[in-house]
PDB file of C-alpha atoms in Angstrom:
ATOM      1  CA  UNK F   1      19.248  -1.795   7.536  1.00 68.00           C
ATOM      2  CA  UNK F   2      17.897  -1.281  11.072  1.00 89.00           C
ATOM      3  CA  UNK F   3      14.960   1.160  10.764  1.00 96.00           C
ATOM      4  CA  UNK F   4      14.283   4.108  13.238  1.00 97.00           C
ATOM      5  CA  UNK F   5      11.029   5.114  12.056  1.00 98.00           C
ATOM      6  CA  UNK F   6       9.359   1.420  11.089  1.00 98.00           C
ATOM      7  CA  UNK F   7       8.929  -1.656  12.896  1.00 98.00           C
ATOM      8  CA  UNK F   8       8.657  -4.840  11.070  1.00 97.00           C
ATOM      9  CA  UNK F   9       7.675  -7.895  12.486  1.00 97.00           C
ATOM     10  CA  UNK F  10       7.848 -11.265  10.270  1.00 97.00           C
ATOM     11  CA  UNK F  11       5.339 -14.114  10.482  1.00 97.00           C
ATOM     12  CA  UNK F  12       6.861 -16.840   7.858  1.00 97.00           C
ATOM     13  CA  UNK F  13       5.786 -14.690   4.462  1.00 97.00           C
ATOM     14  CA  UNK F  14       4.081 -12.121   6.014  1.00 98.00           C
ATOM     15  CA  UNK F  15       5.851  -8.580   7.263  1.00 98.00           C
ATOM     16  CA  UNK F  16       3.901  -6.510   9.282  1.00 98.00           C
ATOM     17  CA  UNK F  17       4.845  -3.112   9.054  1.00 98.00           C
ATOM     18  CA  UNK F  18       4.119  -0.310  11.673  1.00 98.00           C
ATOM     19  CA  UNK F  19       4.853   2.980  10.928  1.00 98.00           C
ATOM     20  CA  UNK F  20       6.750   3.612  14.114  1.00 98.00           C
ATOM     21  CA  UNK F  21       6.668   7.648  15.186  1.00 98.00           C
ATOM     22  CA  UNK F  22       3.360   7.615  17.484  1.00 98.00           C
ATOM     23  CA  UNK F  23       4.181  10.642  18.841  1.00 97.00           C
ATOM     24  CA  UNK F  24       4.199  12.557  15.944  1.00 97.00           C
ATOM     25  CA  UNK F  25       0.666  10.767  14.819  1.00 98.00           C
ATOM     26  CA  UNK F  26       3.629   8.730  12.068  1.00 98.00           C
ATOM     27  CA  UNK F  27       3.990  11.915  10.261  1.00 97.00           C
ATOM     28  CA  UNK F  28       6.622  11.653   7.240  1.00 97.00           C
ATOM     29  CA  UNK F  29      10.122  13.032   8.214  1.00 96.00           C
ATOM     30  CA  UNK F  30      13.180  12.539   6.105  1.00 95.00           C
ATOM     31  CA  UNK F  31      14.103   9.520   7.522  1.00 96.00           C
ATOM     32  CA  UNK F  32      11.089   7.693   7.495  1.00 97.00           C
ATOM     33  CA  UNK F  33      10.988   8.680   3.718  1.00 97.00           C
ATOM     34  CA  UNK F  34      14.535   6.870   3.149  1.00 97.00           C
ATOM     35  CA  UNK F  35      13.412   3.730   5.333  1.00 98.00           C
ATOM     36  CA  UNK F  36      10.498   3.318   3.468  1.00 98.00           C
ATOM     37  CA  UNK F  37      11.933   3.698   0.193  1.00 97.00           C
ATOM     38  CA  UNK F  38      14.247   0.703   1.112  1.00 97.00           C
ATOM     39  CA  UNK F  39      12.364  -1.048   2.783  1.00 98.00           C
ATOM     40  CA  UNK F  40       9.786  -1.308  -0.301  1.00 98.00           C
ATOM     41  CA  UNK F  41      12.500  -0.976  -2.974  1.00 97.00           C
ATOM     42  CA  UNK F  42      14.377  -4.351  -1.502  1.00 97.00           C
ATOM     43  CA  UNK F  43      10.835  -5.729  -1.861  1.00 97.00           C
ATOM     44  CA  UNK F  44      11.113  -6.248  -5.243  1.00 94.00           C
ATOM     45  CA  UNK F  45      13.384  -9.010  -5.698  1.00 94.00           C
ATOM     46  CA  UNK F  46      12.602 -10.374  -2.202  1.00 95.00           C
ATOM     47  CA  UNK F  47      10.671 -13.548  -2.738  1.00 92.00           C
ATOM     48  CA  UNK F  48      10.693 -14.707   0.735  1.00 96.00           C
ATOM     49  CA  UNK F  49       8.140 -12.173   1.892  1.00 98.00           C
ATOM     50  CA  UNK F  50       4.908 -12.415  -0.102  1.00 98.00           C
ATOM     51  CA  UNK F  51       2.366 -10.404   1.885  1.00 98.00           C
ATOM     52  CA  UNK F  52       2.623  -6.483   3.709  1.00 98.00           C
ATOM     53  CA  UNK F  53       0.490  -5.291   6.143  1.00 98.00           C
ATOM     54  CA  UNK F  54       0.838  -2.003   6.583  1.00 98.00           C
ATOM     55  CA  UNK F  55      -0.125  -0.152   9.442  1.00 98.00           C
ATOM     56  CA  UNK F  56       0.722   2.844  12.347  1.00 98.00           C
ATOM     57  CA  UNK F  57       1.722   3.037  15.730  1.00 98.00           C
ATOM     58  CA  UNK F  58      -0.246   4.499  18.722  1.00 98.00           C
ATOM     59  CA  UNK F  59      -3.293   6.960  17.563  1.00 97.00           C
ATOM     60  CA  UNK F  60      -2.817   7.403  13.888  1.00 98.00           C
ATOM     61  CA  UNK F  61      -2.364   5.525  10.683  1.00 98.00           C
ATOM     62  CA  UNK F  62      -0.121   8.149   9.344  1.00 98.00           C
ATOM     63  CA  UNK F  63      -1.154  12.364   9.958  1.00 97.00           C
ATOM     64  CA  UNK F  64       1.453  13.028   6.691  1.00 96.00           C
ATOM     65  CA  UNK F  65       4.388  14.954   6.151  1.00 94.00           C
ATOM     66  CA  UNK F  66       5.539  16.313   9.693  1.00 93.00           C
ATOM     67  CA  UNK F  67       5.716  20.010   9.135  1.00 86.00           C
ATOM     68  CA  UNK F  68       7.258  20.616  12.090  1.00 80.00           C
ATOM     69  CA  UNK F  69      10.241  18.764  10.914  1.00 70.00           C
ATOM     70  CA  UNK F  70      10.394  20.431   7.811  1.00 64.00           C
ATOM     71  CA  UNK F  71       9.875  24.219   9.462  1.00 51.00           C
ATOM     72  CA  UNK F  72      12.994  22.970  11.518  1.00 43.00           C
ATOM     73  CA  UNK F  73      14.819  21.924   8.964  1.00 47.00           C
ATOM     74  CA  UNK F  74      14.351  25.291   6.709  1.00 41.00           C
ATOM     75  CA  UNK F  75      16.080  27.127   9.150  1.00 38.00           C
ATOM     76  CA  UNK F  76      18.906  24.879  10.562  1.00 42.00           C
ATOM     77  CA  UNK F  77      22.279  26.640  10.299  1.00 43.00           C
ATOM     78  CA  UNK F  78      23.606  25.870   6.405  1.00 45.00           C
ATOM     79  CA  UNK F  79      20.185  24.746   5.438  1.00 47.00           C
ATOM     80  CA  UNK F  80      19.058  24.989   1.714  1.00 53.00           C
ATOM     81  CA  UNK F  81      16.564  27.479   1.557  1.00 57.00           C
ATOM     82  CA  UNK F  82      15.355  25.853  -1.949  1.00 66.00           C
ATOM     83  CA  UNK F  83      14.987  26.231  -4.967  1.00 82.00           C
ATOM     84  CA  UNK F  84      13.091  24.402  -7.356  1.00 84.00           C
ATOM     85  CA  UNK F  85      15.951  21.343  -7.783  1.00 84.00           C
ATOM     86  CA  UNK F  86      16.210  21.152  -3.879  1.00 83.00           C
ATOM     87  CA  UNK F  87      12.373  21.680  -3.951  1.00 81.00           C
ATOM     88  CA  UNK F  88      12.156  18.796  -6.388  1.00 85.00           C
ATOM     89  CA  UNK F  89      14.295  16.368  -5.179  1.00 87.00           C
ATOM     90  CA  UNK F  90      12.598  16.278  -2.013  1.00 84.00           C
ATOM     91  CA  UNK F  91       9.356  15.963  -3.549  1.00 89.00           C
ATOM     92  CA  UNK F  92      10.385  13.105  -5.739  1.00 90.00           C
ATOM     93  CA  UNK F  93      11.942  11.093  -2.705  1.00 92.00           C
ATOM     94  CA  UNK F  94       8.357  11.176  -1.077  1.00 94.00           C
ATOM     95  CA  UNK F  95       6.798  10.114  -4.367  1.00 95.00           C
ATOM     96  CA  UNK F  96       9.194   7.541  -4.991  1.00 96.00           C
ATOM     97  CA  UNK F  97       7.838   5.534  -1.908  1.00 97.00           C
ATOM     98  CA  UNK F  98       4.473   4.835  -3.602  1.00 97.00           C
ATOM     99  CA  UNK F  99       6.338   3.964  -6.859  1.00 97.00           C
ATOM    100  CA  UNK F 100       7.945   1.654  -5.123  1.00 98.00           C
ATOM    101  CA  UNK F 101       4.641   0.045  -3.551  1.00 98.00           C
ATOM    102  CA  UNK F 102       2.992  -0.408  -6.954  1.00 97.00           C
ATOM    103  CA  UNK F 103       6.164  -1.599  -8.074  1.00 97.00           C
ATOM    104  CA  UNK F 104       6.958  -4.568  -5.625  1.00 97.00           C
ATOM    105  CA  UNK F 105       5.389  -7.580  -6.430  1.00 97.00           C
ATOM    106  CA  UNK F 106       3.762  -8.087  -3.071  1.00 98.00           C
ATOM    107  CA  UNK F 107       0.230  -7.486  -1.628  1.00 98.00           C
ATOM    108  CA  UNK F 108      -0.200  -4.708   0.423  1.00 98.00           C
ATOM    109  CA  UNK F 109      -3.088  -4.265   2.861  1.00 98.00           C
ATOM    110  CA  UNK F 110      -3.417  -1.209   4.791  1.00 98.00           C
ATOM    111  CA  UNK F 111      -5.036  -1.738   8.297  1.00 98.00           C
ATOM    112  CA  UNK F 112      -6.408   2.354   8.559  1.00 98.00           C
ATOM    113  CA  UNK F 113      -7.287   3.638  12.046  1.00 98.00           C
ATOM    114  CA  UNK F 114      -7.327   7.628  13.407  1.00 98.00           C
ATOM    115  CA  UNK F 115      -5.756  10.089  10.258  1.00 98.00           C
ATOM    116  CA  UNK F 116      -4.550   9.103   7.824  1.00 98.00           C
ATOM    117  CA  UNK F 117      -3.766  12.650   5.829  1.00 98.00           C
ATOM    118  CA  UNK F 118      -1.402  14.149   2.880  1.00 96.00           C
ATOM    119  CA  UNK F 119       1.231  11.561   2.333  1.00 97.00           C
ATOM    120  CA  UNK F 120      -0.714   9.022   4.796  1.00 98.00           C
ATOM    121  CA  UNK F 121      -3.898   9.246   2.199  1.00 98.00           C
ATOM    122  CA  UNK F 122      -1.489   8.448  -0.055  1.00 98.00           C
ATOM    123  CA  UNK F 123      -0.222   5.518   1.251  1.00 98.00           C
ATOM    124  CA  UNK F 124      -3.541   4.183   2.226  1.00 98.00           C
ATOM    125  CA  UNK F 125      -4.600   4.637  -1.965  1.00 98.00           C
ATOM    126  CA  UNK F 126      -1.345   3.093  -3.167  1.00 98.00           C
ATOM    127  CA  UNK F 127      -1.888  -0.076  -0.934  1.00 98.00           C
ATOM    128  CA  UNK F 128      -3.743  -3.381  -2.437  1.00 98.00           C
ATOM    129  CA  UNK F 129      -6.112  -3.558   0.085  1.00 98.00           C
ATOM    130  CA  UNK F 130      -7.812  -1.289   2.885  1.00 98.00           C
ATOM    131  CA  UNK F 131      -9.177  -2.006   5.875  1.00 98.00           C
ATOM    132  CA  UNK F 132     -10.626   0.803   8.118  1.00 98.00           C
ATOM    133  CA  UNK F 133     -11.396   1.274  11.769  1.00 98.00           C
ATOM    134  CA  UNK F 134     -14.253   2.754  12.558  1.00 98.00           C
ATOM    135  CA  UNK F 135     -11.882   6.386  14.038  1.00 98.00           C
ATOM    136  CA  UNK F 136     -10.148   6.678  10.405  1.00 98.00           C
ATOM    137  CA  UNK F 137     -10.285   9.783   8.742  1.00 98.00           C
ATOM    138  CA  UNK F 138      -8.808  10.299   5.542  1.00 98.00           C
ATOM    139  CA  UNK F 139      -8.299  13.092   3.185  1.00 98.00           C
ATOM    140  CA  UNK F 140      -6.132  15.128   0.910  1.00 97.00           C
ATOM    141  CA  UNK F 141      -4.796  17.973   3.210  1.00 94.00           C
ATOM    142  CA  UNK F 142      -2.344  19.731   0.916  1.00 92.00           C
ATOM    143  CA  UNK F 143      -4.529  21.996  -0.428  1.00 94.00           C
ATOM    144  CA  UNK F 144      -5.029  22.816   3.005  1.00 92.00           C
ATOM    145  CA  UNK F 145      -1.915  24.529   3.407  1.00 90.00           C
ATOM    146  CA  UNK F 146      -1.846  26.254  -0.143  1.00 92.00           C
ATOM    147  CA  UNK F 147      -0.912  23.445  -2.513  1.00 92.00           C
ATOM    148  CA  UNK F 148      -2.489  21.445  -5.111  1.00 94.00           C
ATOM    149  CA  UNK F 149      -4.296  18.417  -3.751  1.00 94.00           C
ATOM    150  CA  UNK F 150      -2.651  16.182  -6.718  1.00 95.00           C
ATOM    151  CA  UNK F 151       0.142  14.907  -5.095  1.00 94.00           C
ATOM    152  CA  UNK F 152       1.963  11.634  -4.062  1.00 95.00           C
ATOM    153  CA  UNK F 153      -0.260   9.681  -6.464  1.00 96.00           C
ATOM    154  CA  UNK F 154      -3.483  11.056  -5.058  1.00 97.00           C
ATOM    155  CA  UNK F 155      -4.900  11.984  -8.103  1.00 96.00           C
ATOM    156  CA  UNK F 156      -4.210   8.888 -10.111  1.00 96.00           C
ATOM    157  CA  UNK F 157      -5.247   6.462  -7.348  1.00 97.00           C
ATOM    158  CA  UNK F 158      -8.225   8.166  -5.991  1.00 97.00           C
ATOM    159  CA  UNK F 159     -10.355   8.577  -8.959  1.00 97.00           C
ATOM    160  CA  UNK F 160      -9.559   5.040 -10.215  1.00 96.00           C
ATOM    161  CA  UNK F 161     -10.760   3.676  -6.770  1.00 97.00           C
ATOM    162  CA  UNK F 162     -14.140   6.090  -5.912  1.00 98.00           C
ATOM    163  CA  UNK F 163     -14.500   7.915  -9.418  1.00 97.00           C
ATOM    164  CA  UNK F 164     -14.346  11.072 -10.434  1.00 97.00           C
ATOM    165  CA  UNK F 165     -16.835  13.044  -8.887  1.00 98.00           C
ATOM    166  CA  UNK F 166     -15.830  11.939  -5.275  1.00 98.00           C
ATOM    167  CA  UNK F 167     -12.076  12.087  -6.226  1.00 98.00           C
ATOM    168  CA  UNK F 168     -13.235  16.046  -7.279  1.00 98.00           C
ATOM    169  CA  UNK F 169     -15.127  16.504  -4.324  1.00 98.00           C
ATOM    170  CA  UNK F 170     -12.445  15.425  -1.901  1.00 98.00           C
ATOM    171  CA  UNK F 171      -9.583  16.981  -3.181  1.00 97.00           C
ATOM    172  CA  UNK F 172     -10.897  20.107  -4.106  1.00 97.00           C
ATOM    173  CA  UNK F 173     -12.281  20.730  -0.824  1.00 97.00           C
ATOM    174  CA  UNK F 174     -10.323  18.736   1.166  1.00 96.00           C
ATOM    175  CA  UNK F 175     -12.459  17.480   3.738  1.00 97.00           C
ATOM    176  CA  UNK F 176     -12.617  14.690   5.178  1.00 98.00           C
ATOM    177  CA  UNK F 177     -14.049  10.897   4.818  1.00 98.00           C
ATOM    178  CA  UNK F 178     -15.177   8.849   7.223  1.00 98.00           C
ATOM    179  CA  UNK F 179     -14.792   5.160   7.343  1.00 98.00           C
ATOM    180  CA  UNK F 180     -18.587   4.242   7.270  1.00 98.00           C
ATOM    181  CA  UNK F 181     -18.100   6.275   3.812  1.00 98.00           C
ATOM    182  CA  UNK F 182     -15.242   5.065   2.377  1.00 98.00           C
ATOM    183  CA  UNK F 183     -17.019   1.591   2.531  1.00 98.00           C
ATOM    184  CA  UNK F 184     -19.909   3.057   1.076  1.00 98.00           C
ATOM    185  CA  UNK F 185     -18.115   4.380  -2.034  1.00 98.00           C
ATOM    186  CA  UNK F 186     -15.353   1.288  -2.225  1.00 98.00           C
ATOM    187  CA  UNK F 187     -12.623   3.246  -0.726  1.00 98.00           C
ATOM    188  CA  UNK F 188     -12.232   0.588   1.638  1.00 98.00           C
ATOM    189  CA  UNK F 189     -13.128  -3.254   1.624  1.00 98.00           C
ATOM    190  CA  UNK F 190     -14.753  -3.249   5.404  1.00 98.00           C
ATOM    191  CA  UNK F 191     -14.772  -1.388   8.212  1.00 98.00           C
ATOM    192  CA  UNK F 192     -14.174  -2.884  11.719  1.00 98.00           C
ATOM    193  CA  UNK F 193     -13.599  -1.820  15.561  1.00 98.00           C
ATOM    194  CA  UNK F 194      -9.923  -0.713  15.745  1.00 98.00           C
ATOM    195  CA  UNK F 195      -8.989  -3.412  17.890  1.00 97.00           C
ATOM    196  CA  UNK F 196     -10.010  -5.633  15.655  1.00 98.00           C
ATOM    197  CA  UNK F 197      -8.190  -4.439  12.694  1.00 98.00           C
ATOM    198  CA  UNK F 198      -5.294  -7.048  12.955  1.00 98.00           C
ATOM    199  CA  UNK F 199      -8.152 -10.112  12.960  1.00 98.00           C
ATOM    200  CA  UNK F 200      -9.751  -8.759  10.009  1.00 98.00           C
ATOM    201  CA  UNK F 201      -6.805  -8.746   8.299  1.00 98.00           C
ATOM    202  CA  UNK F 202      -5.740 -12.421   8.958  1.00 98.00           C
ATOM    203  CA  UNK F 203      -8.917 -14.054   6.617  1.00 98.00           C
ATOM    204  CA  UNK F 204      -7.228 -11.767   3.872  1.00 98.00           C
ATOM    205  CA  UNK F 205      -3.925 -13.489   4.171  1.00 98.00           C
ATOM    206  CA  UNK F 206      -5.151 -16.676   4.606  1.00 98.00           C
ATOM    207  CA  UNK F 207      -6.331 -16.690   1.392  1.00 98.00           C
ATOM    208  CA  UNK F 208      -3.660 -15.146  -0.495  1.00 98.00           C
ATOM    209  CA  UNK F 209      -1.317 -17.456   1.585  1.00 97.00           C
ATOM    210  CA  UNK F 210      -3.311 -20.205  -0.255  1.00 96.00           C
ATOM    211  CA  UNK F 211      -2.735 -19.140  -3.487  1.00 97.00           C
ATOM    212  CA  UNK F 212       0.280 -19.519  -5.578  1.00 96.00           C
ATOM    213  CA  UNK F 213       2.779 -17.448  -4.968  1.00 96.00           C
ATOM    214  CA  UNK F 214       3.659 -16.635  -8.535  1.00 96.00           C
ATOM    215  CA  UNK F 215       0.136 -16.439  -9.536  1.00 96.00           C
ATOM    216  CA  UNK F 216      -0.250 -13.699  -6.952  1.00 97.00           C
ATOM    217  CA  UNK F 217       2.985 -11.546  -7.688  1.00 96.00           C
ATOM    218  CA  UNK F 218       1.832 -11.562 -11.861  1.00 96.00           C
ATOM    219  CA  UNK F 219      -2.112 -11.179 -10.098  1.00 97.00           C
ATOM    220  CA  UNK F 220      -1.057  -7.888  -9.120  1.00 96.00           C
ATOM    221  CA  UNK F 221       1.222  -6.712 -11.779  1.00 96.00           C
ATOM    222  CA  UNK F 222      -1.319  -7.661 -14.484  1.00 96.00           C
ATOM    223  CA  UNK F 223      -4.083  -5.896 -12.420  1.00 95.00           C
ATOM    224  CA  UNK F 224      -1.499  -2.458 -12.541  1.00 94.00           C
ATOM    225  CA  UNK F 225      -1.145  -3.090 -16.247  1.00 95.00           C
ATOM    226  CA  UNK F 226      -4.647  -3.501 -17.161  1.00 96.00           C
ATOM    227  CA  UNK F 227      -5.806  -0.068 -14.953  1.00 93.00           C
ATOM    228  CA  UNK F 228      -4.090   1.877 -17.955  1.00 93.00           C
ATOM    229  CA  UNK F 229      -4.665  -0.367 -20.932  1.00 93.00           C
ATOM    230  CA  UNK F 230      -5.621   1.212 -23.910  1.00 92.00           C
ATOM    231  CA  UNK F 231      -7.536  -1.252 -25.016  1.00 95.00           C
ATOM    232  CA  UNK F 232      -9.169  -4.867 -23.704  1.00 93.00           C
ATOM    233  CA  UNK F 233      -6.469  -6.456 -26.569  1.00 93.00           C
ATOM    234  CA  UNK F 234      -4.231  -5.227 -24.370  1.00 92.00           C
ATOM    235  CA  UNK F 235      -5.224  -6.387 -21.066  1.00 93.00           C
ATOM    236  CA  UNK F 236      -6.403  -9.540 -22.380  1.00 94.00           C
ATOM    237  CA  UNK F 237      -2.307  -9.507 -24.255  1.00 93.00           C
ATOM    238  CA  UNK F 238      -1.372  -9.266 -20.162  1.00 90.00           C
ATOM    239  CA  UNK F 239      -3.215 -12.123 -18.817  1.00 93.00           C
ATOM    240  CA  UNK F 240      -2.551 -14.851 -21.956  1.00 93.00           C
ATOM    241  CA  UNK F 241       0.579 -14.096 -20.956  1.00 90.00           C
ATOM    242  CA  UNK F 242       0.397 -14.553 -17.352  1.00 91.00           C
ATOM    243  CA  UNK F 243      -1.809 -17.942 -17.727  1.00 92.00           C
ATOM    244  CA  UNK F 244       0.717 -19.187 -20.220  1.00 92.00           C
ATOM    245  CA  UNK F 245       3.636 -18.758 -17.586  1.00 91.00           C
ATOM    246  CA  UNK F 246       1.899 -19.824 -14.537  1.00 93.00           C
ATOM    247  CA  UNK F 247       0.608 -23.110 -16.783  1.00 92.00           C
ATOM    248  CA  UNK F 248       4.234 -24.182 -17.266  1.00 93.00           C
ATOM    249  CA  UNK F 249       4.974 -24.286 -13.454  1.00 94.00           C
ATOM    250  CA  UNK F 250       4.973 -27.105 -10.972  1.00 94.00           C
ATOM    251  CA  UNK F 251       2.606 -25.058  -8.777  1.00 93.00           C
ATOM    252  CA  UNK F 252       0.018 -25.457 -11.539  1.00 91.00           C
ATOM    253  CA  UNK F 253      -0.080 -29.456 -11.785  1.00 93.00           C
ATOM    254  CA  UNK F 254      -0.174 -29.273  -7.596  1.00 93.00           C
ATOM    255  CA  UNK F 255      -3.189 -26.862  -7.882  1.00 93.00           C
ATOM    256  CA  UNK F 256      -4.945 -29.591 -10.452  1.00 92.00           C
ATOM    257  CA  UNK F 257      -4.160 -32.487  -8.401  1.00 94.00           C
ATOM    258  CA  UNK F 258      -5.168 -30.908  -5.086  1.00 92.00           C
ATOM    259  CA  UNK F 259      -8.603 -29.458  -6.640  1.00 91.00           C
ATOM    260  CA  UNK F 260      -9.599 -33.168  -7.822  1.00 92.00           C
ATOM    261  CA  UNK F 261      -8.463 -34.711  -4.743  1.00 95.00           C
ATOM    262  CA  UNK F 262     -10.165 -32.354  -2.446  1.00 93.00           C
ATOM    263  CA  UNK F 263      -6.948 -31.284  -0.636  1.00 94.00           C
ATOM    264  CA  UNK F 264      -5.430 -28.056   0.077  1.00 92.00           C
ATOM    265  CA  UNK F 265      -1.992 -27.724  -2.221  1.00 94.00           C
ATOM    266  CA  UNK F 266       0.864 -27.254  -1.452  1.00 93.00           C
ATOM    267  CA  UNK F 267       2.994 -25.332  -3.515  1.00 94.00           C
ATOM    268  CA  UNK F 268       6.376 -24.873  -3.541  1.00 93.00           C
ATOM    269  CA  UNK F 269       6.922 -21.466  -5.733  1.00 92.00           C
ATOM    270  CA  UNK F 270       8.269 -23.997  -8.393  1.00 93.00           C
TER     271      UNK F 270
END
């Protein structure tokens, strides 16, 4: 599928994705919310790419939904007016997107710079991984424009990631944070000049690069799994299981040979 709304560019394993409408600050239309729901739903039985960077185009990471667009739309000759299964079909395509992020076994790092608002926020939470510039701005603007600030995810990710008491704060008010304090509170791994977000990214990778690739994918699966177990039995259920699995592979026996040789390994996905 060739993408209007996203760029991609591929480095081996690595896909760097740009959220592609800097004029409209890469505010969500309805076609960036279909290319982004394929692009991350072929992600999931795409073993080629292991690693997503995620970032926007010109000023902005992403502003959210483009409510321009959506005014336009409303009133387009033979438009739907609504209705709450119009209403919640849309609503479900948007949501879907960050679904699909959790869902795909890849790492995602978000590289955050200018707004990143609404639906952008969201993105930013669902990622693996954030790295700010020192100009992001984040925050949960629907309740800005008279709705709930739990949406896309926000309220699941955001407490999980800063607690609840800055999760309350920020989406019942809706103002903003800064990058300096989304490092402070762990809302973001580092902070960095702008134009040095792509650098900061690249020791990140390497790393992850260096690992094996299955260990990674079940790494983040197992980490999803044990954010909502009920009990430590049941986390500690997840990761016998994933130690078991990875044991068995070839990647395993290059990882022991390369550690007592002093070498990197090199696995093979095997």
């Amino acid at each position: 599928m060739a993408y209007e709304t996203l760029s991609i560019r591929k480095e081996g394993p690595v896909d760097w994705l740009t959220l592609n409408r800097p004029e409209a600050l890469n505010s969500i239309n309805p076609k960036m919310t279909e290319e982004l729901q394929d692009y991350f739903g072929k992600l999931y039985t795409d073993h080629s790419v292991r690693i997503v960077v995620m970032k926007g185009a010109g000023r902005a990471y992403c502003a959210g939904l483009d409510l321009k667009a959506s005014a336009i739309s409303r009133t387009e000759p033979g438009a739907n007016s609504g209705g709450v299964v119009a209403g919640l079909r849309g609503q479900r395509a948007i949501s879907e997107i960050v679904m699909r992020m959790r869902r795909c076994p890849q790492a995602i790092i978000s590289l955050v710079h200018g707004p990143a608002c609404g639906g952008g926020f969201a993105f930013a939470l669902a990622s693996d991984i954030r790295i700010a510039g020192e100009s992001a701005r984040m925050n949960a603007a629907f309740i800005r424009i008279g709705l709930s600030a739990c949406d896309i995810g926000v309220s699941y990710f955001l407490p999980r990631l800063v607690g609840v008491s800055v999760a309350s704060e920020l989406m019942m008010t809706g103002r903003f944070i800064n990058a300096a304090r989304a490092e402070r509170v762990g809302l973001v791994s580092e902070v960095v000049p702008d134009d040095e977000l792509e650098e900061a990214a690249r020791p990140y990778i390497e790393e992850m690069l260096a690992t094996s690739p299955i260990g990674l994918r079940l790494t983040k699966e197992c980490l999803n799994m044990s954010i909502d177990a009920g009990s430590l039995e049941a986390a500690i259920a997840m990761e016998d299981r994933n130690q078991i699995l990875c044991a068995q592979t070839n990647d395993m026996k290059e990882g022991i040979a390369a550690f007592l040789q002093k070498r990197k390994p090199e696995f093979t996905n095997s």
